[in-house]
XYZ file of C-alpha atoms in Angstrom:
153
model
C 7.299 37.622 -1.348
C 10.699 37.152 -2.846
C 13.189 39.468 -1.160
C 16.241 38.091 -2.926
C 15.836 40.336 -5.982
C 15.638 44.120 -6.256
C 12.115 43.853 -7.722
C 11.017 41.674 -4.806
C 12.460 44.083 -2.257
C 10.786 47.018 -4.040
C 7.468 45.137 -3.993
C 7.746 44.422 -0.264
C 8.575 48.058 0.464
C 5.599 49.246 -1.607
C 3.270 46.820 0.183
C 4.555 47.899 3.594
C 4.193 51.576 2.634
C 0.592 51.048 1.475
C -0.224 49.209 4.711
C 1.334 52.023 6.728
C -0.719 54.560 4.769
C -3.966 52.690 5.457
C -3.133 52.318 9.143
C -2.261 56.004 9.411
C -5.505 56.996 7.679
C -7.559 54.858 10.073
C -5.820 56.309 13.134
C -6.091 59.902 11.903
C -9.750 59.496 10.953
C -10.555 57.968 14.331
C -8.741 60.709 16.205
C -10.375 63.469 14.167
C -13.811 61.881 14.645
C -13.339 61.781 18.418
C -12.128 65.387 18.399
C -15.080 66.477 16.245
C -17.488 64.807 18.675
C -15.782 66.550 21.583
C -16.041 69.904 19.800
C -19.767 69.327 19.308
C -20.199 68.306 22.947
C -18.317 71.336 24.233
C -20.417 73.644 22.056
C -23.606 71.989 23.317
C -22.518 72.517 26.918
C -21.554 76.099 26.064
C -25.050 76.710 24.665
C -26.849 75.038 27.572
C -24.929 77.102 30.116
C -26.117 80.263 28.374
C -29.814 79.364 28.204
C -30.764 81.959 30.824
C -28.796 84.648 28.962
C -30.636 83.784 25.747
C -33.958 83.974 27.586
C -33.149 87.466 28.857
C -31.956 88.625 25.427
C -35.105 87.259 23.819
C -37.315 88.859 26.476
C -35.545 92.165 25.744
C -36.506 91.931 22.075
C -33.778 89.928 20.321
C -35.284 87.699 17.658
C -34.744 83.969 17.253
C -32.929 84.628 14.012
C -30.547 87.074 15.667
C -29.905 84.646 18.532
C -29.223 81.893 16.017
C -26.847 84.103 14.015
C -25.071 85.050 17.231
C -24.745 81.384 18.189
C -23.488 80.526 14.694
C -20.895 83.313 14.771
C -19.654 82.360 18.240
C -19.483 78.658 17.359
C -17.659 79.398 14.112
C -15.136 81.626 15.879
C -14.507 78.991 18.561
C -14.250 76.152 16.031
C -11.981 78.031 13.618
C -9.785 79.367 16.427
C -9.403 76.014 18.143
C -8.811 74.303 14.785
C -6.083 76.791 13.903
C -4.439 76.374 17.311
C -4.691 72.580 17.131
C -3.375 72.504 13.573
C -0.412 74.679 14.552
C 0.412 72.497 17.558
C 0.029 69.328 15.486
C 2.317 70.611 12.735
C 4.919 71.705 15.298
C 4.761 68.337 17.089
C 4.877 66.331 13.867
C 7.760 68.411 12.549
C 9.683 67.726 15.765
C 8.865 64.004 15.453
C 10.015 64.066 11.852
C 13.317 65.767 12.692
C 14.079 63.576 15.706
C 12.850 60.214 14.461
C 11.784 59.942 10.840
C 14.701 61.777 9.203
C 17.148 60.016 11.506
C 15.860 56.653 10.251
C 15.612 57.672 6.603
C 11.809 57.605 6.539
C 9.986 60.042 4.289
C 6.446 60.937 5.387
C 4.316 63.842 4.184
C 3.265 65.648 7.358
C 0.615 67.707 5.565
C -1.089 64.882 3.714
C -3.907 66.531 1.713
C -6.282 63.652 2.425
C -5.831 63.867 6.187
C -6.111 67.660 6.206
C -9.265 67.543 4.063
C -10.859 64.828 6.218
C -10.071 66.824 9.362
C -11.561 70.009 7.945
C -14.714 68.232 6.767
C -15.269 66.495 10.103
C -14.793 69.722 12.041
C -17.150 71.533 9.653
C -19.649 68.731 10.259
C -19.292 69.175 14.019
C -19.934 72.900 13.609
C -23.041 72.286 11.484
C -24.336 69.670 13.944
C -23.814 71.889 16.984
C -25.416 74.925 15.327
C -28.249 72.714 14.071
C -28.811 71.468 17.605
C -28.753 75.043 18.891
C -31.286 76.045 16.221
C -33.647 73.258 17.300
C -33.335 74.318 20.938
C -33.914 77.965 20.013
C -37.075 77.140 18.067
C -38.469 75.201 21.057
C -37.258 77.887 23.423
C -39.614 79.567 25.915
C -37.836 82.609 27.392
C -40.440 83.146 30.130
C -40.026 79.598 31.435
C -36.248 79.905 31.378
C -36.275 83.187 33.280
C -38.863 81.896 35.792
C -36.937 78.696 36.567
C -33.592 80.497 36.716
C -34.266 82.191 40.026
C -32.563 85.346 41.202
């Protein structure tokens, strides 16, 4: 474009800003997606490590529904707690980056972009639903006697 006029310069800046916004959205979405998958994987491992405990609780009279509600509550607490901690660390790190780099170079960036925050929350909620859904499927196919028998002493 023409950068010899104020309108041309303004147009180039607007184009560059839009491109930066798209690039940032792609990077943030990719990072959040990877983190959401990791959250789901960690919750799956957490559930699988407790299979014997669930078998004993079920054998002692706890219902599938109660086990599922317990799993849902624990997963929600872990997801919400880790999300809050991660959000706090991210805001602190981004604020530091903004103070040290962005403000020093005259760049204005919204650190709490509503779109990025909403996308992050929805992906993490999706990871929670997927992990609890997976736990529910495993609980409905669950045989406590077999789990206790194969668990050994």
